[in-house]
Amino acid sequence: MVSASDLTRGAATATRVVPDQGLAYTTLGAPVNIDRILEAVTEHVADARGLDLTVIIDDVEPLLAEHGPDAVKELLEGVHVRVTDCQSRVVVGCSFRERTAASLGEVFDPVTDIERIDHSVAGALDALRGDDPTTFGYVRRHWTEAREGIERCDRNYPQAKQVHAVLSDPETTPRTLGMTLSGLVSLGVLDTWSETVGPTRYDLTAYEPARLWAVGATLAVDGDGGSHED
């Protein structure tokens, strides 16, 4: 396990190995960088060849904040290369903070990459599921298509049918997409435009992509029988 955190004082590296060598715990002080993390992993991989190996790296958020998504991708690729000869599993921890929230989607796919998540949106999803299970069901099934429509639509205040019109090969109808968008409004992902009569218009200027990422990740974890808690 490699603990790489900007909360650790000093630049020293400290490693503790339990007596049976089943666990090696390395703490890296600031500054956090790719080479230091990879060196810490490499030191222990040679003794683990042929064993079931789990590499845990926590927390990559400082690296994401200081060097961006490409640096985190480089780190993950480097770790995978170093554990290729082992029966290995790599687990990466990343704090959800406002300063890096917008970049998470460039590194981690909310559907396939997340096993555990601790985010306040879980409470909002539970409330929606209890208060309006039909709308919750639409959000759970169609949130990715809603994201595509929101991000491809060039209107600031479209109706659901206008968002639907930009989709390629949609599974939704304008009505079911509208239900999904309504659910996302209740989850704080976007807003409605109040200065209108007739069909609801959605305020895409209020769109929060990082919050929608958290919605998707939470739904994926819940659907896999996982836990919302870190």
PDB file of C-alpha atoms in Angstrom:
ATOM      1  CA  MET A   1       0.000   0.000   0.000  1.00  0.00           C
ATOM      2  CA  VAL A   2       1.357   3.395  -1.012  1.00  0.00           C
ATOM      3  CA  SER A   3       0.022   6.415   0.867  1.00  0.00           C
ATOM      4  CA  ALA A   4       0.803   9.421  -1.311  1.00  0.00           C
ATOM      5  CA  SER A   5      -0.647  12.546   0.227  1.00  0.00           C
ATOM      6  CA  ASP A   6       0.061  16.243   0.445  1.00  0.00           C
ATOM      7  CA  LEU A   7      -1.059  16.026   4.085  1.00  0.00           C
ATOM      8  CA  THR A   8       2.099  14.113   5.012  1.00  0.00           C
ATOM      9  CA  ARG A   9       4.747  16.424   6.441  1.00  0.00           C
ATOM     10  CA  GLY A  10       8.185  16.482   4.865  1.00  0.00           C
ATOM     11  CA  ALA A  11       9.573  14.736   1.815  1.00  0.00           C
ATOM     12  CA  ALA A  12      10.771  11.575   3.551  1.00  0.00           C
ATOM     13  CA  THR A  13       9.717   8.084   2.501  1.00  0.00           C
ATOM     14  CA  ALA A  14       8.866   5.600   5.236  1.00  0.00           C
ATOM     15  CA  THR A  15       8.162   1.904   4.633  1.00  0.00           C
ATOM     16  CA  ARG A  16       6.871  -0.668   7.093  1.00  0.00           C
ATOM     17  CA  VAL A  17       6.743  -4.367   6.216  1.00  0.00           C
ATOM     18  CA  VAL A  18       4.796  -6.744   8.454  1.00  0.00           C
ATOM     19  CA  PRO A  19       6.695  -9.860   9.624  1.00  0.00           C
ATOM     20  CA  ASP A  20       5.180 -12.286   7.102  1.00  0.00           C
ATOM     21  CA  GLN A  21       5.717  -9.767   4.268  1.00  0.00           C
ATOM     22  CA  GLY A  22       2.012  -9.926   3.483  1.00  0.00           C
ATOM     23  CA  LEU A  23       1.774  -6.150   3.676  1.00  0.00           C
ATOM     24  CA  ALA A  24       4.202  -3.395   2.779  1.00  0.00           C
ATOM     25  CA  TYR A  25       3.002   0.076   3.756  1.00  0.00           C
ATOM     26  CA  THR A  26       4.877   3.012   2.272  1.00  0.00           C
ATOM     27  CA  THR A  27       4.192   6.628   3.203  1.00  0.00           C
ATOM     28  CA  LEU A  28       5.357   9.325   0.802  1.00  0.00           C
ATOM     29  CA  GLY A  29       5.604  12.892   2.003  1.00  0.00           C
ATOM     30  CA  ALA A  30       5.083  15.970  -0.147  1.00  0.00           C
ATOM     31  CA  PRO A  31       5.767  16.714  -2.921  1.00  0.00           C
ATOM     32  CA  VAL A  32       3.881  13.865  -4.545  1.00  0.00           C
ATOM     33  CA  ASN A  33       5.072  12.901  -8.024  1.00  0.00           C
ATOM     34  CA  ILE A  34       4.832   9.955 -10.396  1.00  0.00           C
ATOM     35  CA  ASP A  35       8.423   8.743 -10.121  1.00  0.00           C
ATOM     36  CA  ARG A  36       8.337   8.485  -6.326  1.00  0.00           C
ATOM     37  CA  ILE A  37       5.101   6.498  -6.340  1.00  0.00           C
ATOM     38  CA  LEU A  38       6.355   4.129  -9.049  1.00  0.00           C
ATOM     39  CA  GLU A  39       9.634   3.612  -7.208  1.00  0.00           C
ATOM     40  CA  ALA A  40       7.708   2.667  -4.075  1.00  0.00           C
ATOM     41  CA  VAL A  41       5.678   0.115  -6.033  1.00  0.00           C
ATOM     42  CA  THR A  42       8.691  -1.322  -7.873  1.00  0.00           C
ATOM     43  CA  GLU A  43      10.607  -1.975  -4.644  1.00  0.00           C
ATOM     44  CA  HIS A  44       8.066  -4.563  -3.537  1.00  0.00           C
ATOM     45  CA  VAL A  45       6.901  -6.085  -6.817  1.00  0.00           C
ATOM     46  CA  ALA A  46      10.065  -8.155  -7.340  1.00  0.00           C
ATOM     47  CA  ASP A  47       9.357 -10.145  -4.173  1.00  0.00           C
ATOM     48  CA  ALA A  48       5.723 -10.683  -5.118  1.00  0.00           C
ATOM     49  CA  ARG A  49       6.056 -12.392  -8.489  1.00  0.00           C
ATOM     50  CA  GLY A  50       3.780 -15.394  -8.701  1.00  0.00           C
ATOM     51  CA  LEU A  51       1.704 -14.175  -5.755  1.00  0.00           C
ATOM     52  CA  ASP A  52      -1.717 -12.591  -5.678  1.00  0.00           C
ATOM     53  CA  LEU A  53      -0.804  -8.932  -5.343  1.00  0.00           C
ATOM     54  CA  THR A  54      -3.014  -5.966  -4.546  1.00  0.00           C
ATOM     55  CA  VAL A  55      -1.456  -2.522  -4.969  1.00  0.00           C
ATOM     56  CA  ILE A  56      -3.339   0.239  -3.157  1.00  0.00           C
ATOM     57  CA  ILE A  57      -2.431   3.849  -3.948  1.00  0.00           C
ATOM     58  CA  ASP A  58      -4.072   6.541  -1.858  1.00  0.00           C
ATOM     59  CA  ASP A  59      -4.529   9.421  -2.491  1.00  0.00           C
ATOM     60  CA  VAL A  60      -3.954  10.596  -6.093  1.00  0.00           C
ATOM     61  CA  GLU A  61      -6.019  13.770  -5.696  1.00  0.00           C
ATOM     62  CA  PRO A  62      -2.955  15.956  -4.951  1.00  0.00           C
ATOM     63  CA  LEU A  63      -1.289  14.644  -8.110  1.00  0.00           C
ATOM     64  CA  LEU A  64      -4.453  15.383 -10.089  1.00  0.00           C
ATOM     65  CA  ALA A  65      -4.610  18.896  -8.650  1.00  0.00           C
ATOM     66  CA  GLU A  66      -0.959  19.750  -9.258  1.00  0.00           C
ATOM     67  CA  HIS A  67      -0.278  18.011 -12.570  1.00  0.00           C
ATOM     68  CA  GLY A  68      -3.655  17.241 -14.161  1.00  0.00           C
ATOM     69  CA  PRO A  69      -5.406  14.164 -15.572  1.00  0.00           C
ATOM     70  CA  ASP A  70      -2.568  13.164 -17.912  1.00  0.00           C
ATOM     71  CA  ALA A  71      -0.200  12.733 -14.977  1.00  0.00           C
ATOM     72  CA  VAL A  72      -2.643  10.443 -13.167  1.00  0.00           C
ATOM     73  CA  LYS A  73      -3.152   8.394 -16.337  1.00  0.00           C
ATOM     74  CA  GLU A  74       0.624   8.095 -16.700  1.00  0.00           C
ATOM     75  CA  LEU A  75       0.870   6.906 -13.106  1.00  0.00           C
ATOM     76  CA  LEU A  76      -1.833   4.267 -13.525  1.00  0.00           C
ATOM     77  CA  GLU A  77      -0.280   2.995 -16.743  1.00  0.00           C
ATOM     78  CA  GLY A  78       3.118   2.837 -15.047  1.00  0.00           C
ATOM     79  CA  VAL A  79       1.756   0.847 -12.114  1.00  0.00           C
ATOM     80  CA  HIS A  80       0.014  -1.631 -14.408  1.00  0.00           C
ATOM     81  CA  VAL A  81       3.235  -2.150 -16.385  1.00  0.00           C
ATOM     82  CA  ARG A  82       5.166  -2.908 -13.198  1.00  0.00           C
ATOM     83  CA  VAL A  83       2.692  -5.513 -11.941  1.00  0.00           C
ATOM     84  CA  THR A  84       2.182  -7.266 -15.279  1.00  0.00           C
ATOM     85  CA  ASP A  85       4.087 -10.365 -14.151  1.00  0.00           C
ATOM     86  CA  CYS A  86       1.972 -10.751 -11.016  1.00  0.00           C
ATOM     87  CA  GLN A  87      -1.586 -11.856 -10.473  1.00  0.00           C
ATOM     88  CA  SER A  88      -2.395  -8.337  -9.516  1.00  0.00           C
ATOM     89  CA  ARG A  89      -5.129  -5.878  -8.720  1.00  0.00           C
ATOM     90  CA  VAL A  90      -4.604  -2.128  -8.524  1.00  0.00           C
ATOM     91  CA  VAL A  91      -6.836  -0.045  -6.250  1.00  0.00           C
ATOM     92  CA  VAL A  92      -6.612   3.748  -6.443  1.00  0.00           C
ATOM     93  CA  GLY A  93      -8.059   6.185  -3.926  1.00  0.00           C
ATOM     94  CA  CYS A  94      -8.973   9.715  -4.996  1.00  0.00           C
ATOM     95  CA  SER A  95     -10.639  12.279  -2.758  1.00  0.00           C
ATOM     96  CA  PHE A  96     -13.600  14.104  -4.277  1.00  0.00           C
ATOM     97  CA  ARG A  97     -12.730  17.791  -3.895  1.00  0.00           C
ATOM     98  CA  GLU A  98     -14.044  20.840  -5.685  1.00  0.00           C
ATOM     99  CA  ARG A  99     -10.621  21.766  -7.071  1.00  0.00           C
ATOM    100  CA  THR A 100     -10.337  18.499  -9.021  1.00  0.00           C
ATOM    101  CA  ALA A 101     -13.974  17.410  -9.395  1.00  0.00           C
ATOM    102  CA  ALA A 102     -14.168  18.572 -12.998  1.00  0.00           C
ATOM    103  CA  SER A 103     -11.127  16.458 -13.934  1.00  0.00           C
ATOM    104  CA  LEU A 104     -12.264  13.160 -12.426  1.00  0.00           C
ATOM    105  CA  GLY A 105     -14.258  12.185 -15.494  1.00  0.00           C
ATOM    106  CA  GLU A 106     -11.132  12.400 -17.651  1.00  0.00           C
ATOM    107  CA  VAL A 107      -9.421   9.739 -15.541  1.00  0.00           C
ATOM    108  CA  PHE A 108     -12.090   7.500 -14.042  1.00  0.00           C
ATOM    109  CA  ASP A 109     -15.146   6.156 -15.835  1.00  0.00           C
ATOM    110  CA  PRO A 110     -18.041   6.409 -13.358  1.00  0.00           C
ATOM    111  CA  VAL A 111     -19.602   3.163 -14.577  1.00  0.00           C
ATOM    112  CA  THR A 112     -16.610   0.826 -14.891  1.00  0.00           C
ATOM    113  CA  ASP A 113     -13.848   2.235 -12.673  1.00  0.00           C
ATOM    114  CA  ILE A 114     -15.536   3.011  -9.345  1.00  0.00           C
ATOM    115  CA  GLU A 115     -16.026   0.410  -6.614  1.00  0.00           C
ATOM    116  CA  ARG A 116     -16.717   2.675  -3.638  1.00  0.00           C
ATOM    117  CA  ILE A 117     -17.773   6.303  -3.406  1.00  0.00           C
ATOM    118  CA  ASP A 118     -18.532   8.664  -0.542  1.00  0.00           C
ATOM    119  CA  HIS A 119     -20.487  11.657  -1.856  1.00  0.00           C
ATOM    120  CA  SER A 120     -23.452  13.659  -0.606  1.00  0.00           C
ATOM    121  CA  VAL A 121     -25.365  12.919  -3.800  1.00  0.00           C
ATOM    122  CA  ALA A 122     -26.054   9.433  -2.382  1.00  0.00           C
ATOM    123  CA  GLY A 123     -28.485  11.006   0.077  1.00  0.00           C
ATOM    124  CA  ALA A 124     -30.234  12.916  -2.703  1.00  0.00           C
ATOM    125  CA  LEU A 125     -30.544   9.721  -4.735  1.00  0.00           C
ATOM    126  CA  ASP A 126     -32.002   7.850  -1.770  1.00  0.00           C
ATOM    127  CA  ALA A 127     -34.527  10.653  -1.275  1.00  0.00           C
ATOM    128  CA  LEU A 128     -35.507  10.603  -4.947  1.00  0.00           C
ATOM    129  CA  ARG A 129     -35.874   6.823  -4.865  1.00  0.00           C
ATOM    130  CA  GLY A 130     -38.191   7.093  -1.857  1.00  0.00           C
ATOM    131  CA  ASP A 131     -40.226  10.097  -3.008  1.00  0.00           C
ATOM    132  CA  ASP A 132     -40.496   9.396  -6.729  1.00  0.00           C
ATOM    133  CA  PRO A 133     -39.353   5.882  -7.642  1.00  0.00           C
ATOM    134  CA  THR A 134     -40.527   6.265 -11.241  1.00  0.00           C
ATOM    135  CA  THR A 135     -38.319   9.285 -11.878  1.00  0.00           C
ATOM    136  CA  PHE A 136     -35.469   7.606 -10.018  1.00  0.00           C
ATOM    137  CA  GLY A 137     -35.792   4.659 -12.381  1.00  0.00           C
ATOM    138  CA  TYR A 138     -35.520   6.932 -15.411  1.00  0.00           C
ATOM    139  CA  VAL A 139     -32.408   8.595 -13.968  1.00  0.00           C
ATOM    140  CA  ARG A 140     -30.789   5.254 -13.216  1.00  0.00           C
ATOM    141  CA  ARG A 141     -31.453   3.931 -16.703  1.00  0.00           C
ATOM    142  CA  HIS A 142     -30.928   7.026 -18.836  1.00  0.00           C
ATOM    143  CA  TRP A 143     -28.471   9.330 -17.064  1.00  0.00           C
ATOM    144  CA  THR A 144     -25.706   8.646 -19.611  1.00  0.00           C
ATOM    145  CA  GLU A 145     -28.000   9.545 -22.497  1.00  0.00           C
ATOM    146  CA  ALA A 146     -29.108  12.668 -20.646  1.00  0.00           C
ATOM    147  CA  ARG A 147     -25.447  13.625 -20.202  1.00  0.00           C
ATOM    148  CA  GLU A 148     -24.844  13.189 -23.915  1.00  0.00           C
ATOM    149  CA  GLY A 149     -27.821  15.384 -24.750  1.00  0.00           C
ATOM    150  CA  ILE A 150     -26.893  18.085 -22.262  1.00  0.00           C
ATOM    151  CA  GLU A 151     -23.300  18.272 -23.462  1.00  0.00           C
ATOM    152  CA  ARG A 152     -24.169  18.208 -27.168  1.00  0.00           C
ATOM    153  CA  CYS A 153     -27.039  20.697 -27.007  1.00  0.00           C
ATOM    154  CA  ASP A 154     -26.039  24.209 -28.088  1.00  0.00           C
ATOM    155  CA  ARG A 155     -29.056  25.905 -26.478  1.00  0.00           C
ATOM    156  CA  ASN A 156     -28.889  27.445 -23.027  1.00  0.00           C
ATOM    157  CA  TYR A 157     -32.562  26.902 -22.155  1.00  0.00           C
ATOM    158  CA  PRO A 158     -33.901  24.000 -24.233  1.00  0.00           C
ATOM    159  CA  GLN A 159     -37.008  21.907 -23.835  1.00  0.00           C
ATOM    160  CA  ALA A 160     -36.578  18.161 -23.424  1.00  0.00           C
ATOM    161  CA  LYS A 161     -37.488  17.555 -27.067  1.00  0.00           C
ATOM    162  CA  GLN A 162     -34.711  19.913 -28.170  1.00  0.00           C
ATOM    163  CA  VAL A 163     -32.180  18.072 -26.026  1.00  0.00           C
ATOM    164  CA  HIS A 164     -33.502  14.794 -27.409  1.00  0.00           C
ATOM    165  CA  ALA A 165     -33.081  16.018 -30.984  1.00  0.00           C
ATOM    166  CA  VAL A 166     -29.278  16.139 -30.683  1.00  0.00           C
ATOM    167  CA  LEU A 167     -28.989  12.490 -29.631  1.00  0.00           C
ATOM    168  CA  SER A 168     -27.794   9.841 -32.043  1.00  0.00           C
ATOM    169  CA  ASP A 169     -29.723   6.543 -31.902  1.00  0.00           C
ATOM    170  CA  PRO A 170     -31.455   7.387 -28.595  1.00  0.00           C
ATOM    171  CA  GLU A 171     -33.041   4.824 -26.316  1.00  0.00           C
ATOM    172  CA  THR A 172     -35.176   7.535 -24.743  1.00  0.00           C
ATOM    173  CA  THR A 173     -38.169   9.379 -26.114  1.00  0.00           C
ATOM    174  CA  PRO A 174     -38.590  13.115 -25.543  1.00  0.00           C
ATOM    175  CA  ARG A 175     -40.956  12.263 -22.679  1.00  0.00           C
ATOM    176  CA  THR A 176     -38.668   9.782 -20.920  1.00  0.00           C
ATOM    177  CA  LEU A 177     -35.680  12.055 -21.438  1.00  0.00           C
ATOM    178  CA  GLY A 178     -37.721  14.858 -19.900  1.00  0.00           C
ATOM    179  CA  MET A 179     -38.424  12.675 -16.867  1.00  0.00           C
ATOM    180  CA  THR A 180     -34.715  11.953 -16.595  1.00  0.00           C
ATOM    181  CA  LEU A 181     -33.806  15.634 -16.832  1.00  0.00           C
ATOM    182  CA  SER A 182     -36.425  16.423 -14.198  1.00  0.00           C
ATOM    183  CA  GLY A 183     -34.790  13.902 -11.896  1.00  0.00           C
ATOM    184  CA  LEU A 184     -31.385  15.449 -12.506  1.00  0.00           C
ATOM    185  CA  VAL A 185     -32.819  18.832 -11.556  1.00  0.00           C
ATOM    186  CA  SER A 186     -33.935  17.405  -8.216  1.00  0.00           C
ATOM    187  CA  LEU A 187     -30.413  16.020  -7.743  1.00  0.00           C
ATOM    188  CA  GLY A 188     -28.799  19.424  -8.294  1.00  0.00           C
ATOM    189  CA  VAL A 189     -27.178  18.547 -11.611  1.00  0.00           C
ATOM    190  CA  LEU A 190     -28.922  21.312 -13.552  1.00  0.00           C
ATOM    191  CA  ASP A 191     -31.844  23.692 -13.111  1.00  0.00           C
ATOM    192  CA  THR A 192     -35.054  24.769 -14.800  1.00  0.00           C
ATOM    193  CA  TRP A 193     -35.590  28.149 -16.404  1.00  0.00           C
ATOM    194  CA  SER A 194     -38.398  29.913 -14.583  1.00  0.00           C
ATOM    195  CA  GLU A 195     -39.028  32.668 -17.134  1.00  0.00           C
ATOM    196  CA  THR A 196     -41.241  30.613 -19.415  1.00  0.00           C
ATOM    197  CA  VAL A 197     -44.743  29.252 -19.833  1.00  0.00           C
ATOM    198  CA  GLY A 198     -45.676  25.945 -21.422  1.00  0.00           C
ATOM    199  CA  PRO A 199     -43.226  23.023 -21.557  1.00  0.00           C
ATOM    200  CA  THR A 200     -40.394  23.025 -19.054  1.00  0.00           C
ATOM    201  CA  ARG A 201     -37.144  24.556 -20.215  1.00  0.00           C
ATOM    202  CA  TYR A 202     -33.903  23.422 -18.636  1.00  0.00           C
ATOM    203  CA  ASP A 203     -31.162  25.819 -17.614  1.00  0.00           C
ATOM    204  CA  LEU A 204     -28.046  24.207 -19.025  1.00  0.00           C
ATOM    205  CA  THR A 205     -25.915  27.132 -17.858  1.00  0.00           C
ATOM    206  CA  ALA A 206     -26.350  25.649 -14.371  1.00  0.00           C
ATOM    207  CA  TYR A 207     -25.124  22.205 -15.461  1.00  0.00           C
ATOM    208  CA  GLU A 208     -22.709  20.573 -12.986  1.00  0.00           C
ATOM    209  CA  PRO A 209     -20.816  17.814 -14.854  1.00  0.00           C
ATOM    210  CA  ALA A 210     -18.850  16.742 -11.773  1.00  0.00           C
ATOM    211  CA  ARG A 211     -22.060  16.207  -9.831  1.00  0.00           C
ATOM    212  CA  LEU A 212     -23.505  14.151 -12.683  1.00  0.00           C
ATOM    213  CA  TRP A 213     -20.305  12.073 -12.638  1.00  0.00           C
ATOM    214  CA  ALA A 214     -20.922  11.443  -8.940  1.00  0.00           C
ATOM    215  CA  VAL A 215     -24.546  10.510  -9.674  1.00  0.00           C
ATOM    216  CA  GLY A 216     -23.415   7.982 -12.272  1.00  0.00           C
ATOM    217  CA  ALA A 217     -20.699   6.531 -10.050  1.00  0.00           C
ATOM    218  CA  THR A 218     -23.073   6.189  -7.105  1.00  0.00           C
ATOM    219  CA  LEU A 219     -25.698   4.483  -9.235  1.00  0.00           C
ATOM    220  CA  ALA A 220     -23.105   2.101 -10.661  1.00  0.00           C
ATOM    221  CA  VAL A 221     -21.804   1.183  -7.210  1.00  0.00           C
ATOM    222  CA  ASP A 222     -25.329   0.695  -5.905  1.00  0.00           C
ATOM    223  CA  GLY A 223     -26.258  -1.405  -8.905  1.00  0.00           C
ATOM    224  CA  ASP A 224     -23.267  -3.664  -8.329  1.00  0.00           C
ATOM    225  CA  GLY A 225     -24.223  -4.201  -4.705  1.00  0.00           C
ATOM    226  CA  GLY A 226     -21.356  -2.053  -3.495  1.00  0.00           C
ATOM    227  CA  SER A 227     -21.162   0.565  -0.800  1.00  0.00           C
ATOM    228  CA  HIS A 228     -21.587   4.331  -0.887  1.00  0.00           C
ATOM    229  CA  GLU A 229     -19.070   4.716   1.922  1.00  0.00           C
ATOM    230  CA  ASP A 230     -15.309   5.029   1.584  1.00  0.00           C
TER     231      ASP A 230
END
